[in-house]
Short mmCIF file of C-alpha atoms and ligand atoms in Angstrom, two decimals:
data_model
loop_
_atom_site.label_atom_id
_atom_site.label_comp_id
_atom_site.label_asym_id
_atom_site.label_seq_id
_atom_site.Cartn_x
_atom_site.Cartn_y
_atom_site.Cartn_z
CA ALA A 164 45.35 116.72 96.09
CA LYS A 165 46.81 116.71 99.58
CA ARG A 166 45.27 113.38 100.44
CA SER A 167 46.59 111.59 97.36
CA GLY A 168 49.98 113.09 98.16
CA ARG A 169 49.84 111.43 101.55
CA ASP A 170 48.67 108.17 99.98
CA GLN A 171 51.72 108.25 97.75
CA VAL A 172 54.00 108.66 100.73
CA ALA A 173 52.21 105.83 102.51
CA ARG A 174 52.71 103.57 99.53
CA TYR A 175 56.38 104.38 99.31
CA ASP A 176 56.75 103.65 103.03
CA GLY A 177 54.91 100.36 102.72
CA ALA A 178 57.04 99.29 99.80
CA ALA A 179 60.26 100.33 101.51
CA LYS A 180 59.44 97.99 104.39
CA THR A 181 59.32 95.04 102.04
CA SER A 182 62.72 96.24 100.78
CA VAL A 183 61.78 96.95 97.19
CA THR A 184 64.48 99.02 95.51
CA PRO A 185 63.50 102.51 94.29
CA HIS A 186 64.22 101.31 90.75
CA ARG A 187 61.66 98.54 91.00
CA LEU A 188 59.19 100.77 92.78
CA GLU A 189 59.23 103.27 89.93
CA ALA A 190 58.43 100.55 87.43
CA GLU A 191 55.53 99.37 89.58
CA GLU A 192 54.22 102.92 89.86
CA LEU A 193 54.45 103.32 86.11
CA ARG A 194 52.68 100.01 85.51
CA HIS A 195 49.90 101.11 87.81
CA ALA A 196 49.64 104.48 86.03
CA ILE A 197 49.27 102.80 82.64
CA GLU A 198 46.61 100.43 83.94
CA ALA A 199 44.76 103.24 85.72
CA GLY A 200 44.67 105.28 82.50
CA GLU A 201 46.74 108.10 83.96
CA ILE A 202 48.86 108.33 80.84
CA THR A 203 46.95 110.05 78.07
CA PRO A 204 47.79 111.80 74.82
CA VAL A 205 47.70 115.53 74.18
CA TYR A 206 47.50 116.61 70.56
CA GLN A 207 49.57 119.11 68.64
CA PRO A 208 48.14 120.31 65.31
CA VAL A 209 50.10 119.62 62.12
CA TRP A 210 49.57 122.12 59.29
CA ASP A 211 49.81 121.79 55.53
CA ILE A 212 51.70 124.73 54.01
CA SER A 213 52.25 123.21 50.57
CA ARG A 214 49.56 125.37 48.96
CA GLU A 215 49.18 129.15 48.69
CA GLY A 216 47.39 130.97 51.48
CA GLU A 217 46.85 130.17 55.15
CA PRO A 218 48.11 126.89 56.62
CA VAL A 219 45.46 124.14 56.42
CA LEU A 220 44.94 121.73 59.32
CA HIS A 221 46.39 118.36 58.27
CA GLY A 222 46.02 116.42 61.50
CA TYR A 223 47.59 115.98 64.91
CA GLU A 224 50.56 114.38 66.65
CA ALA A 225 49.72 112.48 69.83
CA LEU A 226 52.18 113.21 72.67
CA ALA A 227 52.05 111.25 75.92
CA ARG A 228 51.45 112.98 79.27
CA TRP A 229 51.24 111.40 82.71
CA ARG A 230 48.53 113.12 84.76
CA ARG A 231 49.11 111.94 88.29
CA PRO A 232 46.12 111.87 90.66
CA ASP A 233 47.77 114.65 92.68
CA GLY A 234 47.49 116.89 89.61
CA VAL A 235 51.16 116.80 88.68
CA LEU A 236 51.73 116.58 84.92
CA ILE A 237 54.82 114.57 83.98
CA PRO A 238 56.39 115.04 80.52
CA PRO A 239 57.39 112.01 78.39
CA ALA A 240 61.10 112.70 78.86
CA GLN A 241 60.60 111.45 82.42
CA PHE A 242 58.83 108.16 81.74
CA ILE A 243 59.21 106.91 78.13
CA GLU A 244 62.76 105.66 78.63
CA ARG A 245 61.78 104.16 81.98
CA ALA A 246 58.88 102.36 80.27
CA GLU A 247 61.33 100.99 77.73
CA THR A 248 63.78 99.61 80.28
CA ALA A 249 60.96 98.27 82.48
CA GLY A 250 59.38 96.37 79.57
CA LEU A 251 56.27 98.53 79.77
CA ILE A 252 56.57 100.44 76.51
CA GLY A 253 54.39 97.93 74.64
CA ALA A 254 51.46 98.47 77.01
CA LEU A 255 52.07 102.22 77.23
CA GLY A 256 52.44 102.68 73.49
CA ARG A 257 49.33 100.66 72.74
CA SER A 258 47.29 102.59 75.29
CA ILE A 259 48.32 105.94 73.76
CA PHE A 260 47.73 104.60 70.25
CA ARG A 261 44.24 103.30 71.03
CA GLN A 262 43.22 106.51 72.78
CA ALA A 263 44.48 108.57 69.84
CA MET A 264 42.61 106.40 67.34
CA ARG A 265 39.39 106.67 69.33
CA HIS A 266 39.69 110.44 69.43
CA LEU A 267 40.41 110.49 65.70
CA ARG A 268 37.42 108.27 64.94
CA GLY A 269 35.19 110.91 66.53
CA ALA A 270 36.58 113.68 64.31
CA ARG A 271 34.03 115.29 62.01
CA ASP A 272 36.61 115.81 59.28
CA ARG A 273 37.41 112.35 57.95
CA ARG A 274 40.53 113.59 56.17
CA LEU A 275 42.36 114.46 59.38
CA SER A 276 45.31 112.24 60.17
CA MET A 277 46.98 111.26 63.43
CA ALA A 278 50.68 110.75 64.08
CA VAL A 279 51.68 108.41 66.92
CA ASN A 280 55.22 107.95 68.23
CA VAL A 281 56.54 104.40 68.30
CA SER A 282 59.52 103.09 70.19
CA VAL A 283 61.77 100.60 68.42
CA ARG A 284 61.05 98.09 71.19
CA GLN A 285 57.42 98.08 70.09
CA LEU A 286 58.38 97.82 66.46
CA VAL A 287 60.52 94.72 66.89
CA ALA A 288 58.03 92.95 69.16
CA GLU A 289 56.44 89.90 67.55
CA GLY A 290 53.08 90.69 65.99
CA PHE A 291 53.29 94.48 66.26
CA ALA A 292 52.02 95.16 62.73
CA ASP A 293 49.13 92.72 63.10
CA GLU A 294 48.16 94.28 66.41
CA VAL A 295 48.14 97.82 64.96
CA LEU A 296 46.09 96.76 61.94
CA ALA A 297 43.63 94.79 64.08
CA ASP A 298 43.21 97.76 66.44
CA LEU A 299 42.48 100.03 63.47
CA VAL A 300 39.77 97.68 62.21
CA GLU A 301 38.28 97.31 65.68
CA ILE A 302 38.26 101.05 66.39
CA GLY A 303 37.18 101.95 62.87
CA VAL A 304 39.97 104.14 61.51
CA GLU A 305 41.31 103.77 57.97
CA PRO A 306 45.06 102.92 57.93
CA ALA A 307 45.75 105.88 55.61
CA ARG A 308 44.83 108.28 58.43
CA LEU A 309 47.56 106.92 60.70
CA SER A 310 51.19 107.96 60.64
CA LEU A 311 53.68 106.11 62.83
CA GLU A 312 56.77 108.08 63.86
CA ILE A 313 60.02 106.33 64.58
CA THR A 314 63.16 108.27 65.45
CA GLU A 315 66.08 108.04 63.07
CA THR A 316 68.42 106.84 65.81
CA GLN A 317 66.07 104.10 66.96
CA ALA A 318 65.30 102.95 63.43
CA MET A 319 68.99 102.24 62.99
CA GLU A 320 69.10 99.98 66.05
CA ALA A 321 67.42 97.01 64.44
CA PRO A 322 67.27 97.71 60.73
CA GLU A 323 66.39 94.24 59.43
CA LEU A 324 63.79 93.45 62.08
CA SER A 325 62.00 96.74 61.87
CA LEU A 326 62.13 96.89 58.09
CA ALA A 327 59.80 93.92 57.59
CA THR A 328 57.29 95.34 60.08
CA LEU A 329 57.42 98.81 58.53
CA ARG A 330 56.95 97.34 55.06
CA ARG A 331 53.91 95.40 56.20
CA LEU A 332 52.33 98.49 57.80
CA SER A 333 53.16 100.64 54.81
CA ALA A 334 51.66 98.09 52.40
CA ALA A 335 48.45 98.25 54.47
CA GLY A 336 48.32 102.02 53.93
CA VAL A 337 49.85 103.32 57.18
CA SER A 338 52.30 106.23 56.73
CA ILE A 339 55.73 105.86 58.24
CA ALA A 340 57.62 108.98 59.34
CA ILE A 341 61.29 109.21 60.27
CA ASP A 342 61.37 111.48 63.33
CA ASP A 343 64.24 113.75 64.41
CA PHE A 344 65.78 113.40 60.98
CA GLY A 345 69.24 114.85 60.59
CA ILE A 346 70.62 114.32 64.08
CA GLY A 347 71.21 110.57 63.93
CA PHE A 348 73.34 108.37 61.75
CA ALA A 349 70.93 106.96 59.19
CA SER A 350 72.76 106.29 55.96
CA LEU A 351 71.20 107.51 52.75
CA ALA A 352 70.94 103.89 51.61
CA TYR A 353 68.88 103.10 54.68
CA VAL A 354 66.59 106.08 54.14
CA ARG A 355 66.21 105.05 50.52
CA ASP A 356 65.16 101.51 51.50
CA LEU A 357 62.75 102.47 54.28
CA PRO A 358 59.11 102.48 53.22
CA ALA A 359 58.77 105.90 54.82
CA ALA A 360 56.41 108.56 53.51
CA GLU A 361 57.69 111.45 55.64
CA LEU A 362 60.91 112.92 56.93
CA LYS A 363 60.50 115.03 60.07
CA ILE A 364 63.14 117.72 60.28
CA ASP A 365 64.35 118.06 63.84
CA GLN A 366 63.55 121.31 65.59
CA ARG A 367 67.18 122.13 66.23
CA PHE A 368 67.55 122.87 62.51
CA VAL A 369 64.39 124.96 62.55
CA SER A 370 65.37 126.97 65.62
CA GLY A 371 68.46 128.31 63.82
CA MET A 372 66.38 129.65 60.97
CA PRO A 373 66.40 132.26 59.50
CA ASP A 374 69.68 133.59 60.93
CA ASN A 375 71.85 130.51 60.55
CA GLY A 376 72.69 129.97 56.89
CA LYS A 377 73.94 126.46 57.55
CA ASP A 378 70.67 125.36 59.15
CA ARG A 379 68.86 126.80 56.17
CA ALA A 380 71.11 124.87 53.80
CA VAL A 381 70.51 121.63 55.73
CA VAL A 382 66.73 122.07 55.65
CA ARG A 383 66.83 122.89 51.94
CA ALA A 384 68.91 119.76 51.25
CA VAL A 385 66.61 117.53 53.32
CA VAL A 386 63.56 118.84 51.44
CA GLU A 387 65.26 118.12 48.14
CA LEU A 388 66.31 114.63 49.23
CA ALA A 389 62.82 113.83 50.53
CA HIS A 390 61.04 115.08 47.44
CA SER A 391 63.36 113.25 45.08
CA LEU A 392 62.61 110.04 47.03
CA GLY A 393 58.88 110.75 46.82
CA MET A 394 58.62 111.66 50.50
CA ARG A 395 57.03 114.60 52.29
CA THR A 396 58.79 116.78 54.84
CA VAL A 397 57.49 117.93 58.21
CA ALA A 398 59.27 120.67 60.15
CA GLU A 399 58.79 120.71 63.92
CA GLY A 400 59.37 123.37 66.53
CA VAL A 401 58.18 126.31 64.40
CA GLU A 402 58.01 129.23 66.79
CA THR A 403 58.23 132.41 64.69
CA PRO A 404 56.55 133.81 61.56
CA GLU A 405 60.02 134.23 60.02
CA GLN A 406 60.73 130.51 60.40
CA LEU A 407 57.35 129.67 58.88
CA ALA A 408 57.96 131.94 55.88
CA LEU A 409 61.36 130.44 55.25
CA LEU A 410 60.14 126.84 55.58
CA ARG A 411 57.46 127.62 53.03
CA GLU A 412 60.04 129.15 50.75
CA VAL A 413 62.29 126.07 50.81
CA GLY A 414 59.29 123.83 50.07
CA VAL A 415 58.56 122.12 53.40
CA ASP A 416 55.14 120.44 53.16
CA LEU A 417 53.90 120.23 56.75
CA VAL A 418 54.74 122.17 59.92
CA GLN A 419 54.03 122.05 63.62
CA GLY A 420 55.14 124.25 66.48
CA TYR A 421 54.10 126.66 69.20
CA LEU A 422 53.48 129.40 66.58
CA LEU A 423 50.59 127.40 65.12
CA GLY A 424 49.43 125.42 68.13
CA ARG A 425 50.64 123.85 71.35
CA PRO A 426 49.80 120.28 72.37
CA GLN A 427 46.33 120.23 73.99
CA PRO A 428 43.90 117.67 75.38
CA ALA A 429 41.25 116.41 72.94
CA GLU A 430 38.49 118.17 74.91
CA ALA A 431 40.08 121.51 74.05
CA LEU A 432 40.17 120.77 70.33
CA MET A 433 37.16 121.37 68.08
CA ASN A 434 38.29 118.81 65.56
CA LEU A 435 38.63 115.72 67.68
CA GLY A 436 35.74 113.67 68.98
CA PRO A 437 35.10 112.39 72.51
CA LEU A 438 36.92 109.26 73.63
CA GLY A 439 33.63 107.37 74.01
CA GLU A 440 33.31 104.11 75.88
CA ASP A 441 36.02 101.54 75.51
CA GLU A 442 34.73 98.62 73.51
P1 C2E B 572 59.06 114.40 69.41
O1 C2E B 572 58.27 113.27 68.84
O2 C2E B 572 60.17 114.94 68.60
O3 C2E B 572 57.98 115.51 69.75
C1 C2E B 572 58.20 116.91 69.63
C2 C2E B 572 58.41 117.56 70.97
O4 C2E B 572 58.58 118.97 70.78
C3 C2E B 572 57.21 117.44 71.91
O5 C2E B 572 57.74 117.36 73.24
C4 C2E B 572 56.47 118.74 71.70
O6 C2E B 572 55.64 119.10 72.79
C5 C2E B 572 57.63 119.69 71.53
N1 C2E B 572 57.28 120.87 70.75
C6 C2E B 572 56.27 121.03 69.85
N2 C2E B 572 56.28 122.25 69.29
C7 C2E B 572 57.35 122.90 69.83
C8 C2E B 572 57.89 124.22 69.64
O7 C2E B 572 57.43 125.04 68.85
N3 C2E B 572 59.01 124.52 70.38
C9 C2E B 572 59.57 123.65 71.25
N4 C2E B 572 60.64 124.02 71.94
N5 C2E B 572 59.08 122.39 71.45
C10 C2E B 572 57.98 122.04 70.75
P2 C2E B 572 57.17 116.32 74.30
O8 C2E B 572 55.66 116.24 74.18
O9 C2E B 572 57.75 116.66 75.61
O10 C2E B 572 57.74 114.92 73.78
C11 C2E B 572 59.12 114.64 73.84
C12 C2E B 572 59.44 113.35 73.14
O11 C2E B 572 58.90 112.24 73.84
C13 C2E B 572 58.86 113.25 71.75
O12 C2E B 572 59.67 113.97 70.84
C14 C2E B 572 58.87 111.75 71.52
O13 C2E B 572 60.13 111.33 71.07
C15 C2E B 572 58.63 111.22 72.92
N6 C2E B 572 57.22 110.79 73.04
C16 C2E B 572 56.12 111.54 73.32
N7 C2E B 572 55.00 110.78 73.35
C17 C2E B 572 55.41 109.50 73.08
C18 C2E B 572 54.72 108.24 72.95
O14 C2E B 572 53.48 108.11 73.08
N8 C2E B 572 55.51 107.14 72.67
C19 C2E B 572 56.86 107.23 72.48
N9 C2E B 572 57.55 106.11 72.21
N10 C2E B 572 57.52 108.40 72.59
C20 C2E B 572 56.82 109.53 72.88
CA1 CA B 573 57.34 112.68 67.01
CA1 CA B 574 61.07 115.10 66.71
CA1 CA B 575 32.06 103.34 71.74
#
């Protein structure tokens, strides 16, 4: 680890001599990391609580992690936005997506699904839907096992452009989920018109449960809205048994959170297969 640390320093020094700005350098480092396969998904289990009894494993959400050669693990908050501004989110997103689909293909349980986060910049890029569908065919995963998550705020950025792409993906069987629902500005008309199958209730509403009556009321209302539009609800950030009990009581369909499982690499998960060779 020490040696790669020194290599890093050497690279910075070398670049500084050719007067590359730190801004530019970071983008280059990120580009290299994507190409070198240093950015990989970890997987958090998603549980179905819509039936009586213990939660049933529904699938996983893929969450990006940058494992630097020096062993440092960098969370997505530190590189996703950078990838977006550097024009690298297409390559990064596709790499995460393909890795997640290859892990899913190796799963013994063919009913398991996989949720992958998508940035609006990917969504509005020409040919995004075709690329996703072609990758699914090539890797061998049925579209119905994939859920694409787009944040409420981002979905509002380019409503017309993204709508056509989302409709095309949805028509092919891919589930669309509106992430971080409740903290953005999506109008009800927009939610109504989106071909989304799931609303993901942001964890800040969950964290107030069960003590905060207002949070409880919001979650209850979102569940009602979703169900009356024929959508499912997913609650994220479930950390306590009390929260889980209450979410069940108000009719939330799916949950994820530290209480039921932290994000882990595929190797640590019984239910996901090996990555296999890239084809
Ligand atoms: P998100 O999609 O809302 O993901 C949920 C975040 O909450 C994850 O953080 C997850 O690790 C964390 N989390 C899960 N359970 C709990 C819990 O019980 N308590 C608490 N406090 N946190 C919990 P993470 O992995 O750091 O990801 C942060 C955000 O980065 C994600 O938020 C997503 O918007 C973005 N992101 C992650 N991977 C990708 C990716 O491949 N592409 C894109 N475009 N965005 C990504
Ligand atoms: Ca998400
Ligand atoms: Ca979220
Ligand atoms: Ca193979």
